[in-house]
Coordinates of C-alpha atoms in Angstrom, one line a residue:
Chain A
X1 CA 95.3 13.8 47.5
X2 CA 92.7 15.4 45.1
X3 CA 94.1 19.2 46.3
X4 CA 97.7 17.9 44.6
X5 CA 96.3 17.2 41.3
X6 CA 97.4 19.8 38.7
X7 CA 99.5 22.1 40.7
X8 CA 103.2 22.9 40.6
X9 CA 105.3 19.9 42.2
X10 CA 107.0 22.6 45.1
X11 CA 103.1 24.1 46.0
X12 CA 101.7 20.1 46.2
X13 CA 105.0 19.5 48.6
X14 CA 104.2 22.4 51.0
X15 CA 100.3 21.4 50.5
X16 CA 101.3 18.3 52.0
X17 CA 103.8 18.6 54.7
X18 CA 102.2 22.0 56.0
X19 CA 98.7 20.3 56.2
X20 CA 97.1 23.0 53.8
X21 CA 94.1 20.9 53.5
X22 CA 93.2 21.2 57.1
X23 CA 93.3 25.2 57.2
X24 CA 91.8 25.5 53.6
X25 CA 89.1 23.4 55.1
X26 CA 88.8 25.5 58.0
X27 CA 88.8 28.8 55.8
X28 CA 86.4 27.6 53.3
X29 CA 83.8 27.3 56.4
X30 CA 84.3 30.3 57.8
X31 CA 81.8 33.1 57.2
X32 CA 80.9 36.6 57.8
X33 CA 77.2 37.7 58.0
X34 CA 76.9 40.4 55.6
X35 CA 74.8 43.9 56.5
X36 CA 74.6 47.2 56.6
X37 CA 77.1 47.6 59.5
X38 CA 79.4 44.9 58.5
X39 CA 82.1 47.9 57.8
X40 CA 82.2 47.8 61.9
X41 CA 83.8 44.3 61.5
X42 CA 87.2 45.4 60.1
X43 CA 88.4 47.6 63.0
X44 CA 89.6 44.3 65.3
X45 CA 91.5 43.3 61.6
X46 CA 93.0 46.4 61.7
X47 CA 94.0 46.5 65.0
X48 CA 96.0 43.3 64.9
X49 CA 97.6 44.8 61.5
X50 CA 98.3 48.0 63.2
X51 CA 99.8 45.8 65.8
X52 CA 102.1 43.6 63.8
X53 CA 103.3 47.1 62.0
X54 CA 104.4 47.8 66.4
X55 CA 106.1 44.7 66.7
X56 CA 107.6 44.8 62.9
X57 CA 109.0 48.4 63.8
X58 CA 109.5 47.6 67.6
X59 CA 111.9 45.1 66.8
X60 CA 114.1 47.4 64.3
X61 CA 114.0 50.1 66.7
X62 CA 115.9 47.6 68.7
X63 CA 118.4 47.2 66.5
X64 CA 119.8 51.1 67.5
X65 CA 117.6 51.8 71.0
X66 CA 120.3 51.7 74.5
X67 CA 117.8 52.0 77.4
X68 CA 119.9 53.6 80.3
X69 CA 119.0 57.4 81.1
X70 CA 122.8 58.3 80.0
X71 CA 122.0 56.9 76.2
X72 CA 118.4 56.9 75.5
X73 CA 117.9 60.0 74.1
X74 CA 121.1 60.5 72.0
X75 CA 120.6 57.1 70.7
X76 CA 116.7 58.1 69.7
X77 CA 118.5 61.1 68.3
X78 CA 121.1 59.2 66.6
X79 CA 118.5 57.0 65.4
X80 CA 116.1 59.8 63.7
X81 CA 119.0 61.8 62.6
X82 CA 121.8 59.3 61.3
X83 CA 120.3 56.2 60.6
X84 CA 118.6 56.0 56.9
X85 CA 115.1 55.5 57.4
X86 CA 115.7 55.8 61.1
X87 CA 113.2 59.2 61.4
X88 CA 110.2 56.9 59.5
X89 CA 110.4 54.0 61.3
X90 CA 110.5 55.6 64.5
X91 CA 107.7 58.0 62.9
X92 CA 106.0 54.8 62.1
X93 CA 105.9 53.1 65.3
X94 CA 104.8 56.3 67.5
X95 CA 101.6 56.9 65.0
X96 CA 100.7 53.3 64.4
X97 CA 100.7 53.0 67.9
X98 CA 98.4 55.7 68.1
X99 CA 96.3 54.5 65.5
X100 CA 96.4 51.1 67.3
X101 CA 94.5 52.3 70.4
X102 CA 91.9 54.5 68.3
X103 CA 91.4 51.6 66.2
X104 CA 91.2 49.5 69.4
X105 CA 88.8 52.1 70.9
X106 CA 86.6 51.9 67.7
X107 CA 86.1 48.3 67.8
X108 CA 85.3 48.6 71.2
X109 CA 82.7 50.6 71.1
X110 CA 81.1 48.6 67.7
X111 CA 81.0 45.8 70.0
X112 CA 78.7 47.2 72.3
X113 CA 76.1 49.1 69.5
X114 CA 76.4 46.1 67.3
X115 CA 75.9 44.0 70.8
X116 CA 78.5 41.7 70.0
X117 CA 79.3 41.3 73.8
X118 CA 76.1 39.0 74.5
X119 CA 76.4 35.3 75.5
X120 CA 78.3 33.1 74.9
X121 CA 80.7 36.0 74.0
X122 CA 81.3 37.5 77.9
X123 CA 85.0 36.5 78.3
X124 CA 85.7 37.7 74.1
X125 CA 84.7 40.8 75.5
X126 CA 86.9 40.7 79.0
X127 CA 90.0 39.6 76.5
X128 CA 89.3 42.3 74.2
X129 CA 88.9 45.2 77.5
X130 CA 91.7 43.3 78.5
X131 CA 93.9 43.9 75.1
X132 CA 93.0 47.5 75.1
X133 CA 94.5 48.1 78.9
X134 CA 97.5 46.6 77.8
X135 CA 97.8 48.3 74.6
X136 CA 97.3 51.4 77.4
X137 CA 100.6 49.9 79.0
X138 CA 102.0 49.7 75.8
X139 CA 101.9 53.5 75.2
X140 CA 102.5 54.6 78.9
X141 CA 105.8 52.6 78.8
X142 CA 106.7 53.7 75.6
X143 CA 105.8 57.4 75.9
X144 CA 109.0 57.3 78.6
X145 CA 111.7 55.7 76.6
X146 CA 112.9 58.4 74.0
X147 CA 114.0 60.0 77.4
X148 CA 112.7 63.6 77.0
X149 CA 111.4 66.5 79.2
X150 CA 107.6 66.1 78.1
X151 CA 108.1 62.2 78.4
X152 CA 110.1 62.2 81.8
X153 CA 107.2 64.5 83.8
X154 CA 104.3 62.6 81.9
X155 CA 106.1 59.8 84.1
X156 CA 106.1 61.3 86.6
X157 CA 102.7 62.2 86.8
X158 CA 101.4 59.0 85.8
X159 CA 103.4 57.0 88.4
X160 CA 102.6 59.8 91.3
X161 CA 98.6 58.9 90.1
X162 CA 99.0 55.3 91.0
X163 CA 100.8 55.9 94.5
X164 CA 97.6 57.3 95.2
X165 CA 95.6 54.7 95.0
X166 CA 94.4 53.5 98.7
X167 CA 96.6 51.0 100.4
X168 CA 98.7 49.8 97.7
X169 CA 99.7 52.9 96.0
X170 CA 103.0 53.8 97.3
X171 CA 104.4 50.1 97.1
X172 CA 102.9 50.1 93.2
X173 CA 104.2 53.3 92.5
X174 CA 107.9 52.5 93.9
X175 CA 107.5 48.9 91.7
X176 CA 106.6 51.3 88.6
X177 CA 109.2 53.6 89.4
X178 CA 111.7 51.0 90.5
X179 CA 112.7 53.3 93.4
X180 CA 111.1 56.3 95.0
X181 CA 111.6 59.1 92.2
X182 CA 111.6 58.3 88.2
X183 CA 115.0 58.0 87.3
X184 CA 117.1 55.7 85.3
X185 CA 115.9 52.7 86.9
X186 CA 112.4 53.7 85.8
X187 CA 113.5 53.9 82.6
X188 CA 115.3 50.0 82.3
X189 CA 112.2 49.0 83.8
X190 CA 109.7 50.5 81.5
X191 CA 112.0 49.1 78.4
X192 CA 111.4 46.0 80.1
X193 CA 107.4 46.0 80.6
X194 CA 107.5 47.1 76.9
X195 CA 109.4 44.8 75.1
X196 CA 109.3 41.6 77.0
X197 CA 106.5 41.9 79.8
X198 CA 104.2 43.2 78.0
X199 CA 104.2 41.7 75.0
X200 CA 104.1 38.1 75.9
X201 CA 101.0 38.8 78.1
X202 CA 99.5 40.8 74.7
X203 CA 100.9 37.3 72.8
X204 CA 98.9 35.3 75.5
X205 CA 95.5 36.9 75.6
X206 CA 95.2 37.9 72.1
X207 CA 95.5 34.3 71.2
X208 CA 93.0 33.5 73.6
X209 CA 90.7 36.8 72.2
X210 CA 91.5 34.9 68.5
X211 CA 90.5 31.4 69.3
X212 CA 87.3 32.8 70.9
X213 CA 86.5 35.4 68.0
X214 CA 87.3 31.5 65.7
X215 CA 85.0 29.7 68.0
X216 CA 82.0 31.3 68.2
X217 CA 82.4 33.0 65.0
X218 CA 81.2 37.0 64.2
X219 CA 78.3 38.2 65.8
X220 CA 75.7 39.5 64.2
X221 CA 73.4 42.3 65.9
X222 CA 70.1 41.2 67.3
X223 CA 68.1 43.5 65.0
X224 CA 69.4 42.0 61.5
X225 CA 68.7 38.5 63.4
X226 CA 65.2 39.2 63.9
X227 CA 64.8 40.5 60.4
X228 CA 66.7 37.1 59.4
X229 CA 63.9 35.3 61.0
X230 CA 61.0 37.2 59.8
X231 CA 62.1 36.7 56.3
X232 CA 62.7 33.0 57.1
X233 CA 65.3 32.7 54.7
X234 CA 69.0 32.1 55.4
X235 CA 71.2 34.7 56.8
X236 CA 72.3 37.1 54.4
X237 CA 76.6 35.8 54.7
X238 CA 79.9 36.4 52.9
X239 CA 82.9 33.8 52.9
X240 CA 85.2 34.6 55.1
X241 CA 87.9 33.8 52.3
X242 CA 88.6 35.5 49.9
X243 CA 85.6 37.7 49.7
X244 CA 85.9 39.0 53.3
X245 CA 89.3 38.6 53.5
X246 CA 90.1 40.6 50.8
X247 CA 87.7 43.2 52.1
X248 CA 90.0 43.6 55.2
X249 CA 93.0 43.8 53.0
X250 CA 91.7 46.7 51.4
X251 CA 91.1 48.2 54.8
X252 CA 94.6 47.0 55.9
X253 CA 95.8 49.1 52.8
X254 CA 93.9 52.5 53.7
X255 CA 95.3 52.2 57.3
X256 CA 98.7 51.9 55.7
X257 CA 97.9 54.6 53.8
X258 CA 97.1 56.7 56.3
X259 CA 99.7 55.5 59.0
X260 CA 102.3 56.5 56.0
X261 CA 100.5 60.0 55.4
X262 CA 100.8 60.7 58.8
X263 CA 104.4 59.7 59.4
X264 CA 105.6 61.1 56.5
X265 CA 104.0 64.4 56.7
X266 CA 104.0 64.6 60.2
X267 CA 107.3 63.0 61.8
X268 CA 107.1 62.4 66.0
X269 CA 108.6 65.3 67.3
X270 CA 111.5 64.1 69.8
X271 CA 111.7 67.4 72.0
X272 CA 114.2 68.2 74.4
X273 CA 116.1 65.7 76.7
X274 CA 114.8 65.0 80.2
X275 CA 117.0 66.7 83.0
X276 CA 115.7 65.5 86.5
X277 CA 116.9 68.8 87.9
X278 CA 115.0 71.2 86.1
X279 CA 111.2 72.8 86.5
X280 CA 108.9 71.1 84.5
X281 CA 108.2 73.3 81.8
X282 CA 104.7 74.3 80.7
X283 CA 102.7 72.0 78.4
X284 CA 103.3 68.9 80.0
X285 CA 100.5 66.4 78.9
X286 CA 100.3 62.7 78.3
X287 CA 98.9 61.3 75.3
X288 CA 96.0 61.8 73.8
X289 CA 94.4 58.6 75.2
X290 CA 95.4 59.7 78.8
X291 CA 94.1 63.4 78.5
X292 CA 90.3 62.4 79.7
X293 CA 91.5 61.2 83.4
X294 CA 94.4 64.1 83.3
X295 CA 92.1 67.1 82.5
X296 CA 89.2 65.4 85.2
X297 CA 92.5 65.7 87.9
X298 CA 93.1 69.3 86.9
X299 CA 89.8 70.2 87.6
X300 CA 89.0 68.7 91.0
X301 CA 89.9 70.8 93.9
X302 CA 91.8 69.7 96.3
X303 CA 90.1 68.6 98.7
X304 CA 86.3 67.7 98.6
X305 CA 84.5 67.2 102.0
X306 CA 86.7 65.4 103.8
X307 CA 88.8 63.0 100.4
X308 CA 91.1 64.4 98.7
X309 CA 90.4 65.5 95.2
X310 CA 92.8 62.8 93.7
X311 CA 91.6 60.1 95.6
X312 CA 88.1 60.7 94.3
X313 CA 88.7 61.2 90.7
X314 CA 91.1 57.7 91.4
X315 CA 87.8 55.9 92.8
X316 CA 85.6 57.5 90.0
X317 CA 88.0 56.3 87.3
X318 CA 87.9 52.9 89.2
X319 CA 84.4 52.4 89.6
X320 CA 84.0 53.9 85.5
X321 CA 86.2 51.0 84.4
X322 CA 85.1 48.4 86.6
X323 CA 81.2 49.2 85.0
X324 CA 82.2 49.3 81.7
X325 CA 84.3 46.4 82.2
X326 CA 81.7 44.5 83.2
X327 CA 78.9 45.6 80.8
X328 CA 78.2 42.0 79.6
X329 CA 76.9 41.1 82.9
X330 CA 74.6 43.9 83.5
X331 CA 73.5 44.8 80.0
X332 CA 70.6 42.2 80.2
X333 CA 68.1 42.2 83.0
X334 CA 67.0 39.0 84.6
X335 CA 64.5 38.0 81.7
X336 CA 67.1 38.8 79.2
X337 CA 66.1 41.7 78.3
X338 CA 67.8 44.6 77.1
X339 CA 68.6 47.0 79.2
X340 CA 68.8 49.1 75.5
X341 CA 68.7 52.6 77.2
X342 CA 71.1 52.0 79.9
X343 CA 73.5 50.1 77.6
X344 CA 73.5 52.9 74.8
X345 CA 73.5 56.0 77.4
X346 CA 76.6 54.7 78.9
X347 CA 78.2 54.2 75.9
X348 CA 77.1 57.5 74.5
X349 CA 78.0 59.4 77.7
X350 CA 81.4 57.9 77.7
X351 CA 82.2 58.8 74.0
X352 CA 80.9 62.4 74.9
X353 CA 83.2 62.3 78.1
X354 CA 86.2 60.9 76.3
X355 CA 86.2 63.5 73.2
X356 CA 85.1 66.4 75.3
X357 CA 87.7 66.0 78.0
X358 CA 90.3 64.8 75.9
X359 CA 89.7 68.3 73.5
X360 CA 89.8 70.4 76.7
X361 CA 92.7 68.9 78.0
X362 CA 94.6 69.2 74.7
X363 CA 93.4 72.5 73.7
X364 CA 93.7 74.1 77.5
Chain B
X1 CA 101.1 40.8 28.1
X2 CA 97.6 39.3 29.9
X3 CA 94.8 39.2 27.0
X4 CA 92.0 39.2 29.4
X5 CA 90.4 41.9 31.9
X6 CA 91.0 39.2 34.6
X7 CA 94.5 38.7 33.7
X8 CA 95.0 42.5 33.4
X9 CA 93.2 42.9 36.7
X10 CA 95.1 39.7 38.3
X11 CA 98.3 41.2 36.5
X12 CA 98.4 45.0 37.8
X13 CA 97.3 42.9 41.6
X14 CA 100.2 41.3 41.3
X15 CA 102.6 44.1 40.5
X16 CA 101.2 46.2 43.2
X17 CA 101.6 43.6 45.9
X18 CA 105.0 43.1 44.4
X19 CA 105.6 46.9 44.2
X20 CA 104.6 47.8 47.5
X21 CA 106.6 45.1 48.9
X22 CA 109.4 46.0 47.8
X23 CA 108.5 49.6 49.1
X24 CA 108.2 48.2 52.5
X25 CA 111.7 46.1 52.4
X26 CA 114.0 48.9 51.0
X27 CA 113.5 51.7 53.9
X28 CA 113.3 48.5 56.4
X29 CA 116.8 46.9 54.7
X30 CA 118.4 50.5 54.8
X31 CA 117.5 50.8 58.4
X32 CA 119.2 47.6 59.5
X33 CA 122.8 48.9 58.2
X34 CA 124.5 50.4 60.4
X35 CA 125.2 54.2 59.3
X36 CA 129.2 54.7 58.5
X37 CA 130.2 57.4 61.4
X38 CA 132.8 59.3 60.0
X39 CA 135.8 59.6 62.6
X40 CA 138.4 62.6 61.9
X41 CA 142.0 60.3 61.9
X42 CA 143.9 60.6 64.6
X43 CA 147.6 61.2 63.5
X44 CA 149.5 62.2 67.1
X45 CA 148.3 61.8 70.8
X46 CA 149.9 62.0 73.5
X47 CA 150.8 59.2 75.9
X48 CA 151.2 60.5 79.2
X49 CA 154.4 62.4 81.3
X50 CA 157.5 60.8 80.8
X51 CA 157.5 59.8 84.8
X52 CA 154.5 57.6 84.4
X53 CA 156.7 55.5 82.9
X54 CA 158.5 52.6 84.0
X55 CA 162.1 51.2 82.2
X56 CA 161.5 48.0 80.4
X57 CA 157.9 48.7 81.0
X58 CA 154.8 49.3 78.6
X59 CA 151.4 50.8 78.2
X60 CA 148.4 50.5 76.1
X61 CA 147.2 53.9 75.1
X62 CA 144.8 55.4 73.3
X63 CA 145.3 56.4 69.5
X64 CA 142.5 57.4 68.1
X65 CA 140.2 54.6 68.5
X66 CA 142.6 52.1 68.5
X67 CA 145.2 51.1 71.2
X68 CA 148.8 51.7 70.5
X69 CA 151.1 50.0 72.4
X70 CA 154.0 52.3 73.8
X71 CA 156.9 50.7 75.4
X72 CA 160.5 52.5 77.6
X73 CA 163.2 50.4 76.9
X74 CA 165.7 52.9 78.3
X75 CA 166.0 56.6 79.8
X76 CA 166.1 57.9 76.2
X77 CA 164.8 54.7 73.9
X78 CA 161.0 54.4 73.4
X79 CA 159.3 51.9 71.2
X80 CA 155.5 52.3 69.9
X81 CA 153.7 50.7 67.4
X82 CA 149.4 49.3 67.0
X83 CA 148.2 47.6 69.7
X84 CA 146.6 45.7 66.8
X85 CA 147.5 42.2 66.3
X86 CA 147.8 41.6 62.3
X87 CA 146.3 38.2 62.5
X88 CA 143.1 38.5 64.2
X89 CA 143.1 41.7 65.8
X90 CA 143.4 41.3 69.6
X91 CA 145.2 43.8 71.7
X92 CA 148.6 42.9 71.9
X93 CA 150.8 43.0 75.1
X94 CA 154.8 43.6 75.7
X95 CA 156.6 40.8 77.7
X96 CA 159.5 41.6 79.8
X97 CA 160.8 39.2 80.7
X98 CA 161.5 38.0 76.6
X99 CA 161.6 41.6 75.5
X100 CA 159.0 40.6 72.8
X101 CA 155.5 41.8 72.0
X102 CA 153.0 38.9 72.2
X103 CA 149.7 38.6 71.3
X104 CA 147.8 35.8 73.8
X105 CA 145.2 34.8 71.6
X106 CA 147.0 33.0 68.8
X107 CA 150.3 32.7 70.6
X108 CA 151.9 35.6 68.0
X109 CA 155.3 37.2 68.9
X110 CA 156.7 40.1 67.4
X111 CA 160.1 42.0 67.7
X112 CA 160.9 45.2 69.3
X113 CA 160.8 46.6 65.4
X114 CA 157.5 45.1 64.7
X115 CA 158.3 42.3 62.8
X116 CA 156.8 39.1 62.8
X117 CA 159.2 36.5 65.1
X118 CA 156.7 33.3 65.4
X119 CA 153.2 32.6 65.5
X120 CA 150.3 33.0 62.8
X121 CA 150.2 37.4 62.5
X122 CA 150.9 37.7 58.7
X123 CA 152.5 41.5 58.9
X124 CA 154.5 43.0 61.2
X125 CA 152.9 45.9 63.6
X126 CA 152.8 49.6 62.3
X127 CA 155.2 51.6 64.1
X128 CA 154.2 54.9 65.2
X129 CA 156.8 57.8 66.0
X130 CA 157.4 58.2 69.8
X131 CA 158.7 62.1 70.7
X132 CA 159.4 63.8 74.1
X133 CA 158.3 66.8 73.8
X134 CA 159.4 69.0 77.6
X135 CA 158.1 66.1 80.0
X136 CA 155.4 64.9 77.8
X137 CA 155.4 61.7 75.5
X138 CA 154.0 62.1 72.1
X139 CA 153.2 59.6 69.8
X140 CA 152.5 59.9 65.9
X141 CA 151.7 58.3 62.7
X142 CA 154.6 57.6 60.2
X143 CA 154.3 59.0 56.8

């Protein structure tokens, strides 16, 4: 036990019983190749970070939270008004996780110009779309439980989208709903997907999207490895510990620094509370990361030819997601190739798509 | 005091971990109390109409946000005190047929005055003031 030698007595004791040797083994290994876009590499870091800060706050939020239609919203209200600290920790949870799915969405899209989809990494890549649709879930399910009026029709809208998808939409929407109209029932539902359902499948697949990310270690993108092997020397690299690590610390700081900045200065808002019985009132949008598909529904007519206007933009949305799901698959041609110009046009066009549309559906 | 840069650097590292650790804990340890809700005392209530209520009879009502336990042992002659066991607060309950109050949990019995008769409640109950005011019973806090 070389490790032992010349350490306090308690630090040796953990060393051994908690097998330290294995992981700083392990860690010592582990490294990072080092470039001019290895800044990309910190976004998945700070998505998990901004992730533990949702379960962290989550859990406290708990601690005061009744989900039945009857209490929600006093006890939100109770929470931000007479709770110390209540306001910033519920201030804290609704921008982190905001700033989980943009963080989310960043990494995504460094994946696919830094090309860190390509074999052997095609099921990292499903895990990770996979992460990022629940994170979706997360918010959607979320959005509803303060019980308000903007909340309570975003709901409604949301849930009215899904009965219309063909064949199984009504029974999908009733299971959302948990009955035919959004109502209290909704409501225990959603509390459910979000703290139980939901996270234990996020638990499952993002230790699956861990181990894989451990496994095959960090890609690097395919120009530095051809300049790598024109130069024929080794791979420029960092260790992963503490020289990386440290770097995503730093990062993990800045995002805190911001998350607290925004919280602080800008506490969630908690609006009105939700009365099934009256008009919706204007301004009803969902969040930010739903205003893409939501402004493309507003501005489909009714009816085109002979589908109607929600089914189409339903299908389009569908057959978007299903491509961009499966871009790992299709981004090389049969000589594996790169399809370069196809790969970085759709990702281009769907960044122009998302900001554009999410902008006009904020802004009109 | 560190005599080196890297001590001063490891040193101020340290102290901001440490700082904004303890900047993380407070708000979250503040949080987890639960905030004292101020409740105005209650010092009278009233019990109910003096028909609701049965001879050698009693009923738990409402005083404040505690029970009180309000007990007719004649046309004119009213009892009421806590519903609040001394010894480990369960609701107590009047027993006809001994004409004592008795608390089920620990086997506590207590006169018709409040006081302790057998059984582990170390204080007799507090005895409110019973008034009938027109056809209305009123109960309210001594002193």
């Amino acid at each position: 036990m070389a490790s032992l030698k010349g350490k306090p007595p308690l630090i040796g004791w953990l060393e051994e019983r908690l097998a330290f040797d294995a992981i700083q083994s392990f860690v010592a290994h582990k490294r990072v190749p080092k470039h001019s876009a290895t800044m990309w590499y910190y976004f998945g870091g700070i998505t998990l970070f901004l992730f533990g800060i949702q379960v962290a706050t989550g859990i406290l939020l708990l601690l005061y939270y009744r989900p039945s239609a009857a209490e929600a919203y006093e006890s939100v209200q109770f929470i931000v008004t007479r709770v110390e600290f209540g306001w910033l920790i519920r201030s804290i949870h609704s921008w982190s996780g905001n700033l989980m799915i943009l963080a989310a969405f960043i990494h995504m899209f460094s994946v696919v110009f830094l090309r860190s989809y390509r074999r052997p990494r095609e099921i990292t890549w499903l895990s990770g779309v996979g992460l990022l649709g629940l994170a979706l879930g997360f918010g959607f399910s979320g959005y509803l439980l303060p019980w308000n009026t903007i909340s309570y029709f975003a709901t409604k809208v949301g849930t009215d989208m899904a009965a219309a998808v063909p064949l199984i939409g009504p029974t999908l929407a009733r299971f959302l709903r948990g009955g035919d109209d959004v109502g209290g029932a909704t409501l225990t539902r959603f509390f459910g997907f979000h703290v139980a359902v939901l996270p234990a499948l996020t638990t499952g697949l993002l230790l699956v999207h861990l181990f894989l990310v451990q496994s095959f270690g960090i890609s690097s993108p395919p120009r530095v490895e051809e300049q790598n092997r024109a130069s024929g020397g080794p791979a420029p690299e960092m260790p992963f510990f503490p020289n990386f690590f440290l770097r995503e610390l730093m990062a993990w700081y800045a995002a805190l620094a911001v998350l607290g900045m925004l919280a602080a200065i800008f506490p969630w808002e908690l609006g009105e509370k939700a009365d099934p019985f009256a008009p919706a009132p204007a301004g009803i949008r969902p969040e930010w990361y739903f205003l893409a598909p939501f402004y493309t529904l507003k501005l489909i007519p009714s009816h085109v030819w002979m589908f109607e206007g929600e089914l189409l933009g339903l299908l389009g949305f569908g057959l978007l997601a299903a491509w961009w799901v499966t871009l790992p698959f299709w981004a090389n041609d049969r000589s594996g190739g790169e399809r370069t110009r196809l790969l970085t046009g759709t990702a281009v066009v769907l960044i122009a798509y998302l900001a554009t549309f999410s902008a006009l559906g904020y802004w009109k | 005091m560190p005599q080196t840069r890297r001590g001063l650097a490891s040193w101020l590292l340290g102290g901001g971990v440490t700082a904004s650790i303890a900047a993380f804990l407070y708000p979250v340890l503040r949080f987890m109390a639960p905030p004292l809700i101020a409740e105005a005392t209650v010092n009278e209530v009233s019990a109910g109409k003096v028909q609701e209520f049965k001879v050698n009879a009693a009923k738990i009502v409402k005083f404040g946000s505690t029970p009180a336990l309000l007990v007719r042992l004649g046309d004119n002659e009213w009892r009421s005190f806590s519903g609040v066991c001394t010894h480990l607060n369960c609701t107590v309950q009047y027993q006809e047929s001994s004409r004592q109050i008795w608390c089920a949990c620990h086997n506590g019995f207590y006169d018709l005055n409040g006081k302790v008769v057998s059984g582990p409640p170390p204080r007799p109950l507090e005895e409110f003031t019973v008034r009938v005011r027109g056809d209305e019973v009123v109960l309210s806090r001594r002193g």
